[in-house]
PDB file of C-alpha atoms in Angstrom:
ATOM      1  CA  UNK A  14      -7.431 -10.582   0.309  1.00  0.00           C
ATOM      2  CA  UNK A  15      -7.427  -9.801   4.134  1.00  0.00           C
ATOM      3  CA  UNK A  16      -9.600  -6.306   4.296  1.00  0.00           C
ATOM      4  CA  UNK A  17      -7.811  -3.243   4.328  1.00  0.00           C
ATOM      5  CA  UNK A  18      -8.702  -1.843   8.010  1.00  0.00           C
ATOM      6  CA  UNK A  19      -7.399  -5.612   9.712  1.00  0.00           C
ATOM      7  CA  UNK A  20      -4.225  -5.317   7.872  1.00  0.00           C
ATOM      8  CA  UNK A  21      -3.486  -1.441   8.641  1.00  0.00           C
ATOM      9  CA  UNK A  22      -4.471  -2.778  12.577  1.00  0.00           C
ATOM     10  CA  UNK A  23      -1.921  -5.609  12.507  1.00  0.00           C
ATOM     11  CA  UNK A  24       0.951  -3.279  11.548  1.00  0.00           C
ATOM     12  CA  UNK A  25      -0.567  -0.755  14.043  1.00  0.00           C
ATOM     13  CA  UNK A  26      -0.458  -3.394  16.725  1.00  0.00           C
ATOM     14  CA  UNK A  27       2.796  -4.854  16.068  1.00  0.00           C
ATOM     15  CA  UNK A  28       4.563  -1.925  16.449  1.00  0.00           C
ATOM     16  CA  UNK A  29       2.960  -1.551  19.600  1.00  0.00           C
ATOM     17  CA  UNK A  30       4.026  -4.980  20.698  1.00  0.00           C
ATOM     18  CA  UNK A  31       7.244  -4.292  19.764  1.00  0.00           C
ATOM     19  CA  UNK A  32       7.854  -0.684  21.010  1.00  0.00           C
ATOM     20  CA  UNK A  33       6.980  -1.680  24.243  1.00  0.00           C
ATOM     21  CA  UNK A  34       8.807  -5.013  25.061  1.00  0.00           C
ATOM     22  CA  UNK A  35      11.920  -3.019  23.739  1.00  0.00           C
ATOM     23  CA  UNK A  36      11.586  -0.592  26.226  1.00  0.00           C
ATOM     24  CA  UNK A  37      10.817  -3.487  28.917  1.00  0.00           C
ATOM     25  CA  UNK A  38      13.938  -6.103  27.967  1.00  0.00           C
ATOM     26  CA  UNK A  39      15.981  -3.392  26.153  1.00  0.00           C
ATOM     27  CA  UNK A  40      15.479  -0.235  27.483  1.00  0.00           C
ATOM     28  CA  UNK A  41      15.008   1.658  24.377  1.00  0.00           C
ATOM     29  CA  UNK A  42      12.605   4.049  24.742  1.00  0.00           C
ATOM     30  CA  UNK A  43      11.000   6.611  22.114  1.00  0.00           C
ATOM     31  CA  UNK A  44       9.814   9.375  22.399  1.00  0.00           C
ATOM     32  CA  UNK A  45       5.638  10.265  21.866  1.00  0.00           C
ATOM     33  CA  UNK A  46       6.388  11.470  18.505  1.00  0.00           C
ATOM     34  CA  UNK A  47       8.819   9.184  17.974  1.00  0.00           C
ATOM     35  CA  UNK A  48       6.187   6.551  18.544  1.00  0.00           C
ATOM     36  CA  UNK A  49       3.346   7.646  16.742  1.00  0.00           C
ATOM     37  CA  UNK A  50       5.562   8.619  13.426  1.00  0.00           C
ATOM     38  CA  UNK A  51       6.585   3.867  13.394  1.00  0.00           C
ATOM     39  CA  UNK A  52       3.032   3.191  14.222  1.00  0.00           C
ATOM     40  CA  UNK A  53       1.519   5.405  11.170  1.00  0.00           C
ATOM     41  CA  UNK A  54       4.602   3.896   8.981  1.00  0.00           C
ATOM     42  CA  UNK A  55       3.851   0.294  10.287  1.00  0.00           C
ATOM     43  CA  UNK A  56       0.288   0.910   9.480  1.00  0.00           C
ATOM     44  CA  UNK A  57       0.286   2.509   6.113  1.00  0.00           C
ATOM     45  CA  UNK A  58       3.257  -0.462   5.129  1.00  0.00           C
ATOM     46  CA  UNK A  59       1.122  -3.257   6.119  1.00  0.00           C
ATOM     47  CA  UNK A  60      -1.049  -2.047   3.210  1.00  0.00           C
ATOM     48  CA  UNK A  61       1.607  -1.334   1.237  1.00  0.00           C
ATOM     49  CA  UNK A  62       2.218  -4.954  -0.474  1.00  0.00           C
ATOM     50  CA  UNK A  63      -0.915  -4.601  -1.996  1.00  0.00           C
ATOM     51  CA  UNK A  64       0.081  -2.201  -4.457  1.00  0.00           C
ATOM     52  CA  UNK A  65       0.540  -4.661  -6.458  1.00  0.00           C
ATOM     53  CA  UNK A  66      -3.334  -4.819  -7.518  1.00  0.00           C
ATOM     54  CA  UNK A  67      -4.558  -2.580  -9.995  1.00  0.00           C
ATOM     55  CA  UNK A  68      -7.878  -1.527 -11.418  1.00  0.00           C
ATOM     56  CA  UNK A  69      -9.015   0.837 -14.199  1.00  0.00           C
ATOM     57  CA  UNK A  70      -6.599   3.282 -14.209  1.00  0.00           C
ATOM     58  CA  UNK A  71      -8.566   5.636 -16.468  1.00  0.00           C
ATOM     59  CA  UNK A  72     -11.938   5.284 -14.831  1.00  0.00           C
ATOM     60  CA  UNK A  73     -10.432   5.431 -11.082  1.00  0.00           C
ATOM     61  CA  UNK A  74     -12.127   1.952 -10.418  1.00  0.00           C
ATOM     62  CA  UNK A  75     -11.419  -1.237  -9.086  1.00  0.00           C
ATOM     63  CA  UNK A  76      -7.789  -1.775  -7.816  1.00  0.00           C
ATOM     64  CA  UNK A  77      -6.900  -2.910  -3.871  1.00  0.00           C
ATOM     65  CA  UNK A  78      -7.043  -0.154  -1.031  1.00  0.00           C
ATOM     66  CA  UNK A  79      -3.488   0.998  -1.500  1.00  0.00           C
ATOM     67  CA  UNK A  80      -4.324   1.670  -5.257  1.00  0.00           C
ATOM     68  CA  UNK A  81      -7.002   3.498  -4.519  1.00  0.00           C
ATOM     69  CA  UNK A  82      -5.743   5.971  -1.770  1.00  0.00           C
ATOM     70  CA  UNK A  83      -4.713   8.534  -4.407  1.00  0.00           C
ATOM     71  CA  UNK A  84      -6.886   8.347  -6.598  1.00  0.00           C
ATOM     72  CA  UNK A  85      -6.113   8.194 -10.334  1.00  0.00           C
ATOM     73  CA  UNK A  86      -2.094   8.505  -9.336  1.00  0.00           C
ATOM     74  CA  UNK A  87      -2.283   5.736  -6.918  1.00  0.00           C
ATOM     75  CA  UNK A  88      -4.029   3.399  -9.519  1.00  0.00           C
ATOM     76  CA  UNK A  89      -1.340   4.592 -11.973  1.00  0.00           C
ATOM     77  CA  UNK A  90       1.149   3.402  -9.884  1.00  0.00           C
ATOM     78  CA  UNK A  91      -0.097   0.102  -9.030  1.00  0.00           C
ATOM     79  CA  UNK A  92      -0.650  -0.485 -12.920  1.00  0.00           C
ATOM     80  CA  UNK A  93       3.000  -0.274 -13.221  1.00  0.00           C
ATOM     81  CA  UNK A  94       4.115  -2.139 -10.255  1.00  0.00           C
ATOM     82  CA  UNK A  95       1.327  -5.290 -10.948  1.00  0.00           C
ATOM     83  CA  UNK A  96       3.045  -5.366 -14.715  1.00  0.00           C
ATOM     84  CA  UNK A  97       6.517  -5.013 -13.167  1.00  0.00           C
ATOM     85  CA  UNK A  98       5.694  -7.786 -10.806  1.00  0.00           C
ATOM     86  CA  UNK A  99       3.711  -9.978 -13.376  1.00  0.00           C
ATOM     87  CA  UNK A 100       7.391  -9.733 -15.965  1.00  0.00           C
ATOM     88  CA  UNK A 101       9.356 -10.496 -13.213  1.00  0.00           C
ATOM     89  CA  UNK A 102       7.191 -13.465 -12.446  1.00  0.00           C
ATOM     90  CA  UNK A 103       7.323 -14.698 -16.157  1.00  0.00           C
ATOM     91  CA  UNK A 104      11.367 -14.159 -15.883  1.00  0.00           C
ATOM     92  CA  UNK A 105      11.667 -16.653 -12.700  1.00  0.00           C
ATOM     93  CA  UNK A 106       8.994 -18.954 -12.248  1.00  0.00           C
ATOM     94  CA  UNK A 107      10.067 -22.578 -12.686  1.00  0.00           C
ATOM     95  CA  UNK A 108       8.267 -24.919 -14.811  1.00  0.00           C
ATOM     96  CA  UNK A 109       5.786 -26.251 -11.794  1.00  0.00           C
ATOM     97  CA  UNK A 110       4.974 -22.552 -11.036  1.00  0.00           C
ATOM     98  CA  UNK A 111       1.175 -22.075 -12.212  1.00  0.00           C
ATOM     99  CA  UNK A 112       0.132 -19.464 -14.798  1.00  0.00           C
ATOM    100  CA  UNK A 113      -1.017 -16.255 -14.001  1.00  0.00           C
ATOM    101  CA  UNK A 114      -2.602 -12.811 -15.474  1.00  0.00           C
ATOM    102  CA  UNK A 115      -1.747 -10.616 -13.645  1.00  0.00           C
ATOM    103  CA  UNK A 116       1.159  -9.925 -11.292  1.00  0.00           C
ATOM    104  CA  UNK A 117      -0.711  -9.927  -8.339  1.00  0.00           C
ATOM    105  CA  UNK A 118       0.685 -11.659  -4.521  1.00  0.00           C
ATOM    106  CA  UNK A 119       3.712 -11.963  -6.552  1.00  0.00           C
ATOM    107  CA  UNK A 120       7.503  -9.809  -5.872  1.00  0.00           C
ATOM    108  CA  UNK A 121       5.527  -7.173  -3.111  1.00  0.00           C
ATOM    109  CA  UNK A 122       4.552 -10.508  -1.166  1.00  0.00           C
ATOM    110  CA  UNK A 123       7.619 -11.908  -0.092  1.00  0.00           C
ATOM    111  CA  UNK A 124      10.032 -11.817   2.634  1.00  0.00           C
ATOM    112  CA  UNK A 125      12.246 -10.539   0.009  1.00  0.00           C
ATOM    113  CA  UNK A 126      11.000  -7.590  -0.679  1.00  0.00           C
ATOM    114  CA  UNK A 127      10.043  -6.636   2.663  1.00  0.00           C
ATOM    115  CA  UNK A 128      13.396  -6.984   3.394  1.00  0.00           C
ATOM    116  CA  UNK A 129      14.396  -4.689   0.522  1.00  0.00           C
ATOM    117  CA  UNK A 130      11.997  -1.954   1.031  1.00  0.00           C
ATOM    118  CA  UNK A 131      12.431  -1.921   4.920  1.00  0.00           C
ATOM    119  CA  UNK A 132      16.345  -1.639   4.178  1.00  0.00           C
ATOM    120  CA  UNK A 133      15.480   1.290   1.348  1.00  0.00           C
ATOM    121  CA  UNK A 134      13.460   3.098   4.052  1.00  0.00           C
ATOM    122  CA  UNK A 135      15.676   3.083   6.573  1.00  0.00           C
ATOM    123  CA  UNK A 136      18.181   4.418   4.299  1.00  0.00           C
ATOM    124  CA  UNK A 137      16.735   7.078   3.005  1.00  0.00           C
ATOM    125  CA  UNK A 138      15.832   8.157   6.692  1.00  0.00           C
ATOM    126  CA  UNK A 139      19.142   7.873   7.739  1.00  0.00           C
ATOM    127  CA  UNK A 140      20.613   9.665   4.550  1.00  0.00           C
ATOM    128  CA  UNK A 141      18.128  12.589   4.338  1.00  0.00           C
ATOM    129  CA  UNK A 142      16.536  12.798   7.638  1.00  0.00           C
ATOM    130  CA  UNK A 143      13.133  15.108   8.454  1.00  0.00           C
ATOM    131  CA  UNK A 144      12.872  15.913   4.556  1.00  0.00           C
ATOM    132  CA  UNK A 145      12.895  11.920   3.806  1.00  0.00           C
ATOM    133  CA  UNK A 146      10.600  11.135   6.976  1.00  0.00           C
ATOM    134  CA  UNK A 147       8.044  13.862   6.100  1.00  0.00           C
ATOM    135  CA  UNK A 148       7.568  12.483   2.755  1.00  0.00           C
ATOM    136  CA  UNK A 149       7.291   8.727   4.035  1.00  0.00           C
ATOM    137  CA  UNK A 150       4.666  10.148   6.370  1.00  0.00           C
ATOM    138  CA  UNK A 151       2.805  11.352   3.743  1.00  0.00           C
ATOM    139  CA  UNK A 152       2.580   8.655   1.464  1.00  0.00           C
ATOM    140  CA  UNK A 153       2.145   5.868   4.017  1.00  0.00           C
ATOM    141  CA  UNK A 154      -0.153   7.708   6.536  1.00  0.00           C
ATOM    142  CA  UNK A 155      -2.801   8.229   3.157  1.00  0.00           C
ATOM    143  CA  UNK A 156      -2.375   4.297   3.348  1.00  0.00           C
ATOM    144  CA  UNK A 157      -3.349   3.834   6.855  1.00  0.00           C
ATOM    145  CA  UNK A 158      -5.989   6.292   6.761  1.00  0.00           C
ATOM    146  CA  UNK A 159      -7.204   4.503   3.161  1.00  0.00           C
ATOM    147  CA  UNK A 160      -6.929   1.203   5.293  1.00  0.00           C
ATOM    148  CA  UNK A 161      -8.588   2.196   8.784  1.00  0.00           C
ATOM    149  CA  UNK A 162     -11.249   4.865   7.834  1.00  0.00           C
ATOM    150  CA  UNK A 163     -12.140   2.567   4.180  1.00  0.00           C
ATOM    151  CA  UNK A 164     -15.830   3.328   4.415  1.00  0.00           C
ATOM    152  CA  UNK A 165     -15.619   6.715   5.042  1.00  0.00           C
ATOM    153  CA  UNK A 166     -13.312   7.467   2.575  1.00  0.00           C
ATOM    154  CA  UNK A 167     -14.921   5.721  -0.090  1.00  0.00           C
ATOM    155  CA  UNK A 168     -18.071   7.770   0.380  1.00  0.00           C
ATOM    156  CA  UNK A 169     -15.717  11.037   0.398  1.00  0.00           C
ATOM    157  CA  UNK A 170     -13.253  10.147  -2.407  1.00  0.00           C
ATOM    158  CA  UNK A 171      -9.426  10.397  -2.323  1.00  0.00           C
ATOM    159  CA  UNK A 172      -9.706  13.734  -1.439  1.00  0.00           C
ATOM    160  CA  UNK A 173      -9.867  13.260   2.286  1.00  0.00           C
ATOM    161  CA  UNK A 174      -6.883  10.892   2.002  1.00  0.00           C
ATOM    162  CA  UNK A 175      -4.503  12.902   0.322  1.00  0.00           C
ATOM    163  CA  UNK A 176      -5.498  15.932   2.467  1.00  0.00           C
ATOM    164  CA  UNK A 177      -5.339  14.332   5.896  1.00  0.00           C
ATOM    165  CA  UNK A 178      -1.861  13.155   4.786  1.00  0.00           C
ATOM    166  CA  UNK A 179      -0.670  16.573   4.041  1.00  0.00           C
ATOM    167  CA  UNK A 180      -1.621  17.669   7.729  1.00  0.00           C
ATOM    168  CA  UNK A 181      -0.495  15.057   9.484  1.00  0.00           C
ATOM    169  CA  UNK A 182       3.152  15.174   7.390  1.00  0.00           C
ATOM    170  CA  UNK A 183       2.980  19.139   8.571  1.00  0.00           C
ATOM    171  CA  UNK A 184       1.637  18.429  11.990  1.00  0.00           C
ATOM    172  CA  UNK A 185       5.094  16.007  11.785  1.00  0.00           C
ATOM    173  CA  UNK A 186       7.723  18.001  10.194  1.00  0.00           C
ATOM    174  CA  UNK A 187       7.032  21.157  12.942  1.00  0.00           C
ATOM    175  CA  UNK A 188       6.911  18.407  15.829  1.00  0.00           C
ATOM    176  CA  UNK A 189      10.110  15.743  15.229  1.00  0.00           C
ATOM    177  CA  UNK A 190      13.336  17.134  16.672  1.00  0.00           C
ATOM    178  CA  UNK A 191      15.710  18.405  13.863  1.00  0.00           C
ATOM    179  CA  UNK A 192      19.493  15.993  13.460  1.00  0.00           C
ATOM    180  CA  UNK A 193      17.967  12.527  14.042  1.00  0.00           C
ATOM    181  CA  UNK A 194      18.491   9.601  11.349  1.00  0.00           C
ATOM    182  CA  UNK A 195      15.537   8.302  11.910  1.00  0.00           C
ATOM    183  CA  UNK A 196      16.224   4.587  10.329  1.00  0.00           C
ATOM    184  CA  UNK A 197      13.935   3.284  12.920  1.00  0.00           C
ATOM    185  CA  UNK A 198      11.652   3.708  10.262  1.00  0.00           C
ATOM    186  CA  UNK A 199      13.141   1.304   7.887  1.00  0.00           C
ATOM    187  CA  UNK A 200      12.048  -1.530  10.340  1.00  0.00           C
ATOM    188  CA  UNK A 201       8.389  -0.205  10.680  1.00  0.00           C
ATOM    189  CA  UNK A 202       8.193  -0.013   7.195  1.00  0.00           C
ATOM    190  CA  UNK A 203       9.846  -3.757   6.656  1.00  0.00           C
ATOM    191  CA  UNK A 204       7.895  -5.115   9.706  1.00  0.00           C
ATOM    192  CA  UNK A 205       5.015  -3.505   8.305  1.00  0.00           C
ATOM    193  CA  UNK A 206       5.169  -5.678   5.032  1.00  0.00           C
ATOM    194  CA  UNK A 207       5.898  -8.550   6.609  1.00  0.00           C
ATOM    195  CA  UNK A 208       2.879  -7.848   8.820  1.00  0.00           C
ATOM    196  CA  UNK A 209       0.649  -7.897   5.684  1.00  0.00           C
ATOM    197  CA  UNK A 210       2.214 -10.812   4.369  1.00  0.00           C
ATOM    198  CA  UNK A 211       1.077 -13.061   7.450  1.00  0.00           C
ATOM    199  CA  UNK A 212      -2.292 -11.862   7.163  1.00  0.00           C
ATOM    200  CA  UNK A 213      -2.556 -12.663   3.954  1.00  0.00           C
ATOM    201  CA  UNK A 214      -1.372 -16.424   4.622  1.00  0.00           C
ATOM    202  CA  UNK A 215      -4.131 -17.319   7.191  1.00  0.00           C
ATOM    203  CA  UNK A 216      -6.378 -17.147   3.710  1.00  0.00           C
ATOM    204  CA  UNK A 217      -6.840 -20.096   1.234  1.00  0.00           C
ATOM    205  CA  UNK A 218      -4.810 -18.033  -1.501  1.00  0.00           C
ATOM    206  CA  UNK A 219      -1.905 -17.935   0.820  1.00  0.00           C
ATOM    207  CA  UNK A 220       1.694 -15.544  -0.478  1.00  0.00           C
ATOM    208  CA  UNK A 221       4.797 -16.472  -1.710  1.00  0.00           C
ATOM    209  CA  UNK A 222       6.243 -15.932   1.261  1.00  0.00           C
ATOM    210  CA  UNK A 223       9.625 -17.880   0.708  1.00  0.00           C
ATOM    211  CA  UNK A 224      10.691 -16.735  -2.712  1.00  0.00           C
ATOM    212  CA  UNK A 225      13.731 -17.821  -4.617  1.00  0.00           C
ATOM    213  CA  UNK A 226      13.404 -20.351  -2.113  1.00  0.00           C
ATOM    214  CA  UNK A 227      12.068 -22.998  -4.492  1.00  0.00           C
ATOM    215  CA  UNK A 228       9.669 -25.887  -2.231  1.00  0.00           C
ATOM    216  CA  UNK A 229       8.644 -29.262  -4.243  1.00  0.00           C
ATOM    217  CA  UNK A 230       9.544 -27.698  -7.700  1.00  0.00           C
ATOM    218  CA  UNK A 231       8.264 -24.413  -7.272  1.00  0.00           C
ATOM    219  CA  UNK A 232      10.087 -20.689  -6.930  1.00  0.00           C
ATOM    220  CA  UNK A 233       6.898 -19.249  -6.110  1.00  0.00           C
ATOM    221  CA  UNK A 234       5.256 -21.835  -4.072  1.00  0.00           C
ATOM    222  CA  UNK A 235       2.092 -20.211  -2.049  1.00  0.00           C
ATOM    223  CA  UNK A 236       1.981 -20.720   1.810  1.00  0.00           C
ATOM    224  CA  UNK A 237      -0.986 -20.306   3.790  1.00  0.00           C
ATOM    225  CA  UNK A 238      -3.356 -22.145   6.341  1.00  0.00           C
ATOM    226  CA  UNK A 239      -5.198 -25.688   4.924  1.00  0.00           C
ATOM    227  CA  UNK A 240      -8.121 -24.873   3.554  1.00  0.00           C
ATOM    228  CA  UNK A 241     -10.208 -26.315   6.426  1.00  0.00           C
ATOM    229  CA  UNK A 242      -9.031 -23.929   8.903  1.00  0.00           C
ATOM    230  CA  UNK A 243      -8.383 -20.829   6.376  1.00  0.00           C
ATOM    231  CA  UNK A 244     -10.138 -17.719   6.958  1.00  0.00           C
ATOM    232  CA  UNK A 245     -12.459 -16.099   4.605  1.00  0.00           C
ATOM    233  CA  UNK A 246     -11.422 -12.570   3.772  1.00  0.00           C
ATOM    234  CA  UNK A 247     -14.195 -10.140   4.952  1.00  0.00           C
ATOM    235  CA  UNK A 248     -16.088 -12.795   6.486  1.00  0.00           C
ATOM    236  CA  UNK A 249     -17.460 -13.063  10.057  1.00  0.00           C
ATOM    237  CA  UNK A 250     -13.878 -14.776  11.594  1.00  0.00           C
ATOM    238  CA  UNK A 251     -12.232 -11.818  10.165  1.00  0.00           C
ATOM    239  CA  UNK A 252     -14.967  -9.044  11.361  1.00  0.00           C
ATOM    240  CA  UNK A 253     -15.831 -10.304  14.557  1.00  0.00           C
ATOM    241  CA  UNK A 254     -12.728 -11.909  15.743  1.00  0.00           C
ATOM    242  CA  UNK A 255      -9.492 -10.688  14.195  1.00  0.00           C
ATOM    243  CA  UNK A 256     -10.082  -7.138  13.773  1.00  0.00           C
ATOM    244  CA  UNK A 257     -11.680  -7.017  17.424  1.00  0.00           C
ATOM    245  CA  UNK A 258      -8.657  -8.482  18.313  1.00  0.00           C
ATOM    246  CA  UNK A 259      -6.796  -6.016  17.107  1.00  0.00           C
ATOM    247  CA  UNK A 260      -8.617  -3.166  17.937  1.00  0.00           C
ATOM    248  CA  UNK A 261      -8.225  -3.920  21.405  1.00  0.00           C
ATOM    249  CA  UNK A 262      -4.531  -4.840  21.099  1.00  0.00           C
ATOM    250  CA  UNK A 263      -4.307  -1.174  19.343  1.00  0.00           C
ATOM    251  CA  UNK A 264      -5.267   0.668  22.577  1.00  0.00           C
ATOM    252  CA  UNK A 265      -3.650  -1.254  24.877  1.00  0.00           C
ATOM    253  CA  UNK A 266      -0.511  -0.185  23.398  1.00  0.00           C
ATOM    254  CA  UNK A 267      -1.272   3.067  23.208  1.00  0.00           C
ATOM    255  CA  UNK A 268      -2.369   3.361  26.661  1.00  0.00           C
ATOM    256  CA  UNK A 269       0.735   1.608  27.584  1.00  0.00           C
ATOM    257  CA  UNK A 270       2.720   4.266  25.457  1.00  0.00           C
ATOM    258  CA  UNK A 271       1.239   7.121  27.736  1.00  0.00           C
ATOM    259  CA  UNK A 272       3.574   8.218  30.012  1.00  0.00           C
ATOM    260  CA  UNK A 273       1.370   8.608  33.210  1.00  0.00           C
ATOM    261  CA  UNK A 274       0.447   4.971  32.463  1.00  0.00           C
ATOM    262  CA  UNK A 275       4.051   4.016  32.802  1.00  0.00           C
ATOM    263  CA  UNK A 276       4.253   6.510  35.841  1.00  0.00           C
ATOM    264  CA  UNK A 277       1.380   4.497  37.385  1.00  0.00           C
ATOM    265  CA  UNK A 278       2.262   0.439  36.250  1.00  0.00           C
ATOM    266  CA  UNK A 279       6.229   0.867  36.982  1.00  0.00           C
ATOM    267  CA  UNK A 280       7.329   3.919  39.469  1.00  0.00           C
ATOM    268  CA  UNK A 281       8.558   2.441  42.389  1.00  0.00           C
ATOM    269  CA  UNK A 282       9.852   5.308  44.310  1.00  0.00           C
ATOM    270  CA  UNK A 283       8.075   6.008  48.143  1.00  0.00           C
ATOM    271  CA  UNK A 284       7.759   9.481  49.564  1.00  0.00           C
ATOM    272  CA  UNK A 285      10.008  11.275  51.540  1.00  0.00           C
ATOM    273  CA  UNK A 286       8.882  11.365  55.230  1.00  0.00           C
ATOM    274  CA  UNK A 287       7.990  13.627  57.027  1.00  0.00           C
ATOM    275  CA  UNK A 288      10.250  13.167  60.309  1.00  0.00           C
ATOM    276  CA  UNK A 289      13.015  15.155  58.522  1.00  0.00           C
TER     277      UNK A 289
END
């Protein structure tokens, strides 16, 4: 699979992207805390599909990124989602389908479901407000940091995770304005999966992008790049190209975001003179 920190950096970068050509051709504009809450979501959800891959619950090994962010409870979780995923697999594949063990780039990998869980998201958001985005922050900002800071966390354990989530869900719930709805949130989150499912599809193993859609025989037909052109998950394309890449897209849209920046690239206003 495509490594944790590229993924968290497309959904990161995306949002960006997005934030700021709807505030070019739409005029929608957010505020900074506005902005920073979709690009943590965005982040942490372009992770999020991968909760599908556990490890040893019991022994707090193995397991993707995501399942790994909170420790034994995170690897609990993605037990029960990859066996969720794995039945539901059994239940609807089609004859061609190929067999599996696990459940794996299955359900959590398809257009689908992004669709679903943006839509539950934004719903919840809308529904229940600060409460609901404070404890979306939390989960999916332990997801981004799992996914951008992977090395150091691994050295310091889940620990630093969980506890960087709680402060930055605090820092949050005494910053965001009180009797908003929020559902922007619902398409970070969404765009966010679908993010990870794209990056995922430039490997050889490719994701089910298109399910029930079945394509020559098969509900659960893999799409990705030919092998010849694939890239190799953790391998130099990925390390010294695309997550460059990304990087650099990253800060440009923050810098963008900064409102002196905008002061500077689109104020058009001349002094008053001084004949008055």
């Amino acid at each position: 699979m495509v490594m944790g920190p590229t993924h968290a950096m497309s959904g990161a970068a995306l949002w960006l992207a997005g934030s700021a050509i709807a505030d070019i051709a739409f005029g929608i504009d957010q505020s900074s805390a506005e902005l920073v809450v979709g690009t943590i979501v965005a982040s942490g959800a372009a992770l999020y599909p991968d909760i599908d891959c556990a490890g040893k619950v019991t022994e707090n090994k193995g397991g993707s990124t995501v399942a790994r962010s909170f420790g034994v409870v995170s690897l609990f979780v993605a037990e029960i989602v990859e066996r969720l995923c794995y039945w539901f697999y059994l239940l609807t594949k089609s004859k061609k389908d190929k067999k599996r063990k696990n459940g794996h780039r299955t359900f959590t990998h398809t257009a689908v479901h992004a669709a679903l869980v943006g839509t539950g998201t934004g719903f919840l958001a809308y529904q229940f407000g600060k409460p609901a985005v404070i404890a979306i922050l939390f989960v999916l900002t332990g997801l981004a940091v799992r996914g951008l800071l992977a090395e150091t966390v691994e050295k310091k354990g889940w620990l630093v995770t969980t506890g960087v989530a709680l402060v930055a869900s605090y820092g949050m719930y005494r910053f965001l304005p009180e009797g908003r709805d929020y559902w922007v949130l619902g398409l970070a989150m969404g765009i966010g999966c679908f993010i990870h499912i794209l990056g995922d599809m430039i490997t050889k193993m490719g994701s089910p992008l298109f399910f029930p859609i079945p394509i020559q025989g098969r509900r659960w037909r893999d799409i990705g790049l030919p092998n010849k052109v694939a890239l190799r998950a953790g391998g130099k394309e990925e390390n010294r190209i695309l997550l460059p890449v990304l990087t650099v897209l990253v800060v440009i849209g923050m810098l963008y975001n900064v409102p002196e920046v905008q002061h500077l690239l689109f104020d058009t206003s001349t002094g008053q003179g001084a004949s008055e």
